[in-house]
XYZ file of C-alpha atoms in Angstrom:
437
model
C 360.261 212.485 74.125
C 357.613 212.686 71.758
C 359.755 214.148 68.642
C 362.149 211.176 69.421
C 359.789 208.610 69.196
C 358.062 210.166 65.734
C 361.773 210.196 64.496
C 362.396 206.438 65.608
C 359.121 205.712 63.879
C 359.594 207.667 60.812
C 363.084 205.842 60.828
C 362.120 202.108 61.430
C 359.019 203.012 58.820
C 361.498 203.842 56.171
C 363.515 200.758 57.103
C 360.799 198.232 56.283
C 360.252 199.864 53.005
C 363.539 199.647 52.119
C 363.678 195.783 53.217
C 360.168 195.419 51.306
C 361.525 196.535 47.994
C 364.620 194.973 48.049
C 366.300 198.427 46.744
C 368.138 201.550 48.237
C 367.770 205.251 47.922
C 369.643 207.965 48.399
C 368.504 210.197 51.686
C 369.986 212.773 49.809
C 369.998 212.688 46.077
C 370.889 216.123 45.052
C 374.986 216.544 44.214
C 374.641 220.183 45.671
C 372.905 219.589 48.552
C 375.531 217.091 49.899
C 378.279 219.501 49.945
C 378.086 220.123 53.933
C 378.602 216.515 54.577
C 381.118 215.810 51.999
C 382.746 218.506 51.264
C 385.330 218.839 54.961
C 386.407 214.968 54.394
C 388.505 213.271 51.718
C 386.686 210.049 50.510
C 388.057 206.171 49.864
C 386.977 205.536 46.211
C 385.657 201.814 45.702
C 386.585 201.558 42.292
C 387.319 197.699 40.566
C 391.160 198.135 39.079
C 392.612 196.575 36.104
C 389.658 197.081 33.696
C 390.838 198.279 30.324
C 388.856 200.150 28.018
C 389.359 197.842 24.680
C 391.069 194.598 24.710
C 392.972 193.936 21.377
C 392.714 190.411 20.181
C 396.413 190.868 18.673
C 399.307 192.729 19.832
C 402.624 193.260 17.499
C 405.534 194.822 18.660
C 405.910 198.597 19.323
C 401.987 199.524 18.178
C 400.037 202.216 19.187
C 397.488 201.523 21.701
C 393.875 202.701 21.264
C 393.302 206.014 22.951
C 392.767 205.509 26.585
C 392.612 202.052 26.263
C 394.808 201.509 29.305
C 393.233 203.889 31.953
C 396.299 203.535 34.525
C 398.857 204.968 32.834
C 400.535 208.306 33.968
C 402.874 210.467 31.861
C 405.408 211.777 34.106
C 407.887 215.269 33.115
C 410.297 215.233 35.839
C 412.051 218.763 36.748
C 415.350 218.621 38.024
C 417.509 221.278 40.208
C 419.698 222.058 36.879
C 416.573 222.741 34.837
C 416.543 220.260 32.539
C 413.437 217.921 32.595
C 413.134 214.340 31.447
C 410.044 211.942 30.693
C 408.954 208.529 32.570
C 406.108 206.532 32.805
C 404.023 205.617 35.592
C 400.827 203.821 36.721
C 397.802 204.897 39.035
C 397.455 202.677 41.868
C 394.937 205.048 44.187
C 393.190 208.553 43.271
C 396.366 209.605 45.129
C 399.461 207.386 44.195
C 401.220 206.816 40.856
C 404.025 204.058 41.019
C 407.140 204.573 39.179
C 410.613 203.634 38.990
C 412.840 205.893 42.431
C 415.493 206.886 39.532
C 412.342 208.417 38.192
C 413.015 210.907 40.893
C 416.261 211.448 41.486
C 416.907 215.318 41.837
C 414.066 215.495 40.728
C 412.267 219.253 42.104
C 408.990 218.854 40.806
C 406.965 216.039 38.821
C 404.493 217.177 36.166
C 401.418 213.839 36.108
C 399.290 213.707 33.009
C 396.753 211.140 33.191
C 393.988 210.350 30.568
C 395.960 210.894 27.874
C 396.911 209.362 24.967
C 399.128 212.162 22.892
C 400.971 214.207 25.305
C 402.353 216.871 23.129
C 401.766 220.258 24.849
C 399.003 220.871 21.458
C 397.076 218.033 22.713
C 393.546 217.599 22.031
C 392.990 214.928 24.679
C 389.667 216.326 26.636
C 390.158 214.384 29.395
C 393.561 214.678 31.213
C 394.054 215.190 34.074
C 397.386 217.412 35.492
C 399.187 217.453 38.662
C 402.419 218.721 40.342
C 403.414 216.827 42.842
C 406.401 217.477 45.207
C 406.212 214.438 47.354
C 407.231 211.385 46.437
C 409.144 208.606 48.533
C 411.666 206.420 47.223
C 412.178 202.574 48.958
C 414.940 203.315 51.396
C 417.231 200.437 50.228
C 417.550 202.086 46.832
C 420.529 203.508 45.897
C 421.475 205.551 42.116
C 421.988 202.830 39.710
C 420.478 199.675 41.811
C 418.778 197.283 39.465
C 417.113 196.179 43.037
C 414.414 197.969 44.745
C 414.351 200.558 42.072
C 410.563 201.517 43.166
C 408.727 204.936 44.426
C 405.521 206.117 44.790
C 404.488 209.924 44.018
C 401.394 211.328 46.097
C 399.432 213.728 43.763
C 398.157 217.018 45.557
C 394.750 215.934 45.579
C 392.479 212.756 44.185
C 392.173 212.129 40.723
C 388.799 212.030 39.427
C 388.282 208.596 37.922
C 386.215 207.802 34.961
C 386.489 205.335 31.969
C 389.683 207.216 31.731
C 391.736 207.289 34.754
C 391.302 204.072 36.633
C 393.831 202.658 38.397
C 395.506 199.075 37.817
C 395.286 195.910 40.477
C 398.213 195.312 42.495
C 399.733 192.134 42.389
C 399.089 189.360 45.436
C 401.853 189.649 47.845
C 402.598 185.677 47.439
C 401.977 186.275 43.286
C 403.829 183.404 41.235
C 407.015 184.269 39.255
C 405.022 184.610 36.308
C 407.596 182.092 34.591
C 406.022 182.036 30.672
C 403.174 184.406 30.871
C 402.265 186.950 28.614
C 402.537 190.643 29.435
C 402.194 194.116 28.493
C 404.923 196.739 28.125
C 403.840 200.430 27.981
C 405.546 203.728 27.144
C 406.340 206.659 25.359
C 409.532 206.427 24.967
C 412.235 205.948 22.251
C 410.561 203.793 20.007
C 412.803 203.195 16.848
C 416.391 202.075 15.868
C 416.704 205.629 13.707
C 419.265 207.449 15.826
C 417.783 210.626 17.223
C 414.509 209.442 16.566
C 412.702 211.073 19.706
C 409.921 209.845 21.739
C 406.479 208.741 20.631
C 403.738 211.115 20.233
C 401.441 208.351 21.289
C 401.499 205.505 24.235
C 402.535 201.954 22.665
C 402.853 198.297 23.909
C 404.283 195.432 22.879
C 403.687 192.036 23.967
C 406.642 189.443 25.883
C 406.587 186.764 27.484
C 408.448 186.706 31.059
C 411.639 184.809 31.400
C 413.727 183.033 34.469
C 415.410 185.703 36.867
C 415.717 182.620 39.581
C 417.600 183.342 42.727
C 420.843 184.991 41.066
C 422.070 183.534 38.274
C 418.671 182.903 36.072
C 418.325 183.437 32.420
C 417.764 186.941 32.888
C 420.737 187.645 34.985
C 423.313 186.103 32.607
C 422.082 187.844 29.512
C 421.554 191.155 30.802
C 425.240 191.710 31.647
C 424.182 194.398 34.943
C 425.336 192.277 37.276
C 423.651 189.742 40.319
C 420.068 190.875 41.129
C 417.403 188.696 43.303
C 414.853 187.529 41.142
C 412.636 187.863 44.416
C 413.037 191.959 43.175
C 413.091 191.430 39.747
C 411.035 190.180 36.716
C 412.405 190.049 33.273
C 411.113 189.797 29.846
C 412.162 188.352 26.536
C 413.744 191.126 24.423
C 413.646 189.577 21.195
C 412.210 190.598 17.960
C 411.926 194.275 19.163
C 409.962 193.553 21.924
C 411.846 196.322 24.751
C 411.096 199.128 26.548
C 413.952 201.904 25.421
C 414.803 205.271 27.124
C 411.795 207.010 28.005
C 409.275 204.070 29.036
C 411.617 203.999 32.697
C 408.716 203.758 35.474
C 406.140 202.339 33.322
C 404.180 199.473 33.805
C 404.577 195.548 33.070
C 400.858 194.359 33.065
C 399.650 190.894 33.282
C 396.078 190.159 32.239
C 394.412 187.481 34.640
C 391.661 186.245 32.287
C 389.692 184.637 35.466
C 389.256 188.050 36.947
C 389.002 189.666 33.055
C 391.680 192.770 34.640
C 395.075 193.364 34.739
C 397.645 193.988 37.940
C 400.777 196.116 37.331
C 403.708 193.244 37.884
C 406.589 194.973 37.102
C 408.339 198.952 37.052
C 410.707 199.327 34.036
C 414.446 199.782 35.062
C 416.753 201.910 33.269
C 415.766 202.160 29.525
C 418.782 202.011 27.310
C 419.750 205.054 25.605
C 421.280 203.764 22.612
C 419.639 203.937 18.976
C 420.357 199.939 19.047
C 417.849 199.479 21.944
C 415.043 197.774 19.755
C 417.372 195.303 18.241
C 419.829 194.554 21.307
C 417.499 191.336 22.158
C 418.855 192.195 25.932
C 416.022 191.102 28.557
C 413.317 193.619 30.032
C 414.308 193.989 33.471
C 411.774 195.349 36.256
C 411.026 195.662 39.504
C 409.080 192.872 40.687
C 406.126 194.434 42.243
C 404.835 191.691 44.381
C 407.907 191.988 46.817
C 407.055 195.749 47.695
C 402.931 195.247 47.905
C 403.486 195.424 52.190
C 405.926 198.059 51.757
C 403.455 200.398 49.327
C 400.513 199.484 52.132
C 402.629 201.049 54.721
C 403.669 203.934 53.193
C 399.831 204.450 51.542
C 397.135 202.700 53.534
C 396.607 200.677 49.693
C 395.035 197.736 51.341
C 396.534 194.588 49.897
C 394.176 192.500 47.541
C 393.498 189.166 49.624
C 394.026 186.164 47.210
C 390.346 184.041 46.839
C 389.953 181.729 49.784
C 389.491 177.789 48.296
C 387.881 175.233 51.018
C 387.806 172.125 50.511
C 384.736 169.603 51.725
C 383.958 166.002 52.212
C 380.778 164.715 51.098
C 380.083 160.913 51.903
C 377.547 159.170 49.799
C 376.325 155.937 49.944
C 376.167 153.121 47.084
C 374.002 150.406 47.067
C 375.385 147.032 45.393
C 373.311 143.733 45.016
C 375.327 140.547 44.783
C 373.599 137.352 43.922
C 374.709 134.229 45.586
C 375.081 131.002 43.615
C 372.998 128.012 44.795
C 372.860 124.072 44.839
C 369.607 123.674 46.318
C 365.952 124.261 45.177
C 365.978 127.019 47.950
C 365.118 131.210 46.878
C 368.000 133.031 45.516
C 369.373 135.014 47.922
C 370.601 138.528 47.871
C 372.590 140.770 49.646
C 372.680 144.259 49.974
C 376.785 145.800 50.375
C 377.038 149.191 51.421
C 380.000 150.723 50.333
C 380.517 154.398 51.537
C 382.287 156.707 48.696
C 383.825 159.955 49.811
C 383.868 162.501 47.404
C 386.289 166.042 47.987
C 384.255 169.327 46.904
C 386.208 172.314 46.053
C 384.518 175.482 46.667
C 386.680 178.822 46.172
C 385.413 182.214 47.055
C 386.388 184.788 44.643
C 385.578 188.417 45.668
C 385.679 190.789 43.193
C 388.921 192.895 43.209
C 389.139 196.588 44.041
C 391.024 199.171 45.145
C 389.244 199.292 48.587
C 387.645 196.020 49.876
C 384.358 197.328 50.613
C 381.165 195.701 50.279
C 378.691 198.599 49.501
C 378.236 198.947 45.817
C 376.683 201.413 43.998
C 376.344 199.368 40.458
C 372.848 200.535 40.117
C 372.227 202.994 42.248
C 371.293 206.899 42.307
C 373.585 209.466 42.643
C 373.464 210.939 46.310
C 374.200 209.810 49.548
C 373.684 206.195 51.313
C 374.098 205.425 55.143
C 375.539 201.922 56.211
C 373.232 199.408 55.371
C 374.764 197.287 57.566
C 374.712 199.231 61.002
C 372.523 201.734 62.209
C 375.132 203.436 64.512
C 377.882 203.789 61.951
C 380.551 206.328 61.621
C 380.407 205.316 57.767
C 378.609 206.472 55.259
C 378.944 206.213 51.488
C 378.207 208.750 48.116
C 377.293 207.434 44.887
C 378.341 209.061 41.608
C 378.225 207.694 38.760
C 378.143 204.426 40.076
C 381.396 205.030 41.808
C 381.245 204.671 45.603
C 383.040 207.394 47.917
C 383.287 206.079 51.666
C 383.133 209.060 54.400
C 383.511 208.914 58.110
C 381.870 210.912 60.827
C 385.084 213.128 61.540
C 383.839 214.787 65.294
C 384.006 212.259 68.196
C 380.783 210.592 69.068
C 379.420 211.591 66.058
C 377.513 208.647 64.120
C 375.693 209.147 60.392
C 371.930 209.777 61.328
C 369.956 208.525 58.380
C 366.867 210.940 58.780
C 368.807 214.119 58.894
C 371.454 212.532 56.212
C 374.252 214.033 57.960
C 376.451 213.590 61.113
C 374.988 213.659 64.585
C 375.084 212.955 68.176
C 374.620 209.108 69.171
C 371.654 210.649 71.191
C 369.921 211.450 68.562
C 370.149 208.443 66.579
C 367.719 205.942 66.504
C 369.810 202.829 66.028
C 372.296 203.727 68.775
C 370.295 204.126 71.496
C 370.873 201.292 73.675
C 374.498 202.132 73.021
C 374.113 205.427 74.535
C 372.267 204.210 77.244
C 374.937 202.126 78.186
C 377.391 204.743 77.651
C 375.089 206.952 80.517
C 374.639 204.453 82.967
C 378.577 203.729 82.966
C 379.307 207.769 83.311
C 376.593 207.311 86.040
C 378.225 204.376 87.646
C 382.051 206.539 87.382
C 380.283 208.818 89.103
């Protein structure tokens, strides 16, 4: 009895430092020493999408991005059952899922993902890749070989990616996301990149810059000069083609990104169709057809537990005020002026809009700040959930063993019993075995 109370006190002691300060430490700071708690579990990673490493204040068509300077982008070499391999492009969504076109995979045996880099030539000096083989992937059911519609898949890497400044991943789009009609965007690739037949593939990722164009209901702009046939521009978003701007053979799977300059990050719209093969592909001025994204955010949720990004909350208010006017009345007599006071209400509508910050996993503990090591809830003393900070990247961990709850003293998973803040609960949880009983 008397170890439990020193360990309540020592516990509600360290609380109203904490709360004094204003600031949080680690109850275990050291990397190594964490390993028992961390090291069974596989974490969330709160990490805010869409940043890019170097915006570019001008983009021509078909130039060579600065190294790294788009963080999400995967470099896919696809095996097939014949042996031969081909090339695609992808984009990081989660430390475990890359989205890419489902012809990506088709036949596919095994899929080589290279992230971090910028040259992927096997003599590579790009010191941060990373490389996986993945042999799971699943393709959206409705696609079939050749379907400009729901041309979409999603390729689980073995284990997390590590992300860093470069491998981050890229904001999905809001499920109700606008059509986009007129915006800018951002192709991205490796693929064939000039009108020189036999050319090859580029060492180095590009982009070019379109603008998106009509692919309403069936018969849109897009769908009448694209000559593939009727497609639902609910699936699809096109491109302008024009001047060079395409994506070729090669860049199939790779992302259409749209920079949202309120948020200052960009959300992967779009998953390049079939690139065309030809050595007239850059001058063909046929549209830029992709998948439209948006339509399969519910669909990627269910098949990844990729929480959708909620779309900011505006409110709107009434505030009444109250205006004062003084009229004077005219007089024939030798009497006082007299005045009279109107009131005249005003109402006045007040937009307020909540904006929360977009990431990968809503969560509201941040680490911006913070020590390396590991945090309990802040929020709740008998929590399952704890967090680890590294690098200013938070990892989210549950208590894996029933009844278990994160005891901050110990910094590690215990008993309800023997945690502080949950001992009311487990009094109640006694008293009903009792009354079972």
């Amino acid at each position: 009895m008397k170890l439990a109370f020193l360990v309540f006190f020592l516990a509600t002691l360290l609380a109203a430092v904490l709360g004094q300060t204003g600031e949080f430490y680690p109850c275990k700071a050291d990397v190594f020493s964490a390993r028992a708690v961390l090291l069974h579990q596989e974490p969330k990673v709160n990490v805010q999408c869409g940043v890019a490493n170097q915006m570019s204040s001008r983009i021509v068509a078909g130039s060579v991005v600065t190294p790294n300077e788009f963080p999400w982008m995967a470099f896919l070499r696809i095996t097939f059952w014949s042996g031969d391999s081909a090339m695609c492009g992808g984009t990081v969504i989660d430390g475990r899922w890359i989205l890419t076109a489902a012809h990506c995979t088709f036949g596919a045996v095994s899929i080589t993902v290279i992230l971090g880099a910028h040259d992927i030539t096997l003599s590579s000096s790009d010191a941060n890749r990373q490389e996986f083989t993945s042999h799971k992937w699943i393709v959206h059911p409705s696609w079939s070989y050749g379907d400009v519609e729901n041309d979409i898949a999603i390729i689980e890497l073995p284990f997390p990616a590590t992300f860093s400044e470069y491998v981050r991943p890229a904001c999905l789009p809001y499920v109700d996301d606008p059509n986009q009609l007129g915006n800018p965007v951002t192709l991205l690739g490796w693929g064939n990149y000039s009108s020189i037949p036999d050319s090859g593939f580029s060492t180095y990722l590009r982009k070019t810059l379109t603008t998106v164009i009509s692919s309403a209901g069936t018969t849109g702009q897009c769908q009448q000069q694209s000559g593939v046939g009727s497609f639902s521009g609910d699936k699809i978003i096109c491109s302008d083609g024009s001047q060079g701007r395409r994506f070729c053979y090669g860049d199939d799977g790779g992302p259409m990104n749209f920079y949202d300059s309120y948020w200052g990050t960009y959300s992967v719209v779009g998953i390049a169709w079939i690139g065309d093969k030809s050595s007239d592909c850059q001058n063909s001025r046929l549209p830029n057809i992709y998948t439209r994204v948006s339509y399969y955010v519910n669909w990627i949720y269910n098949n990844t537990d990729i929480v959708p990004t909620p779309r900011p909350v505006t409110t709107t208010t009434t505030t009444t005020t109250t205006t004062t006017t003084t009229t004077t009345r005219p007089t024939t007599t030798t009497r006082p002026t007299t005045t009279t006071p109107t009131t005249t209400p005003t109402t006045t509508p007040t937009t307020t809009t909540t904006t929360p910050t977009p990431t990968s996993y809503p969560s509201g503990f941040d680490c911006k700040g913070k020590p390396n090591g590991v945090y309990p809830n802040p929020w709740d003393d008998c929590s399952r959930t704890f967090f680890y900070c590294s690098n200013e990247y938070v990892y989210e961990y549950v208590c894996p063993d029933a009844g278990t709850v994160f005891n901050e003293v110990l910094c590690e998973c215990d008993f309800t019993e023997n945690v502080a803040g949950c001992w009311d609960e487990h009094q109640r949880t006694e008293e009903f075995t009792c009354y079972m009983i």
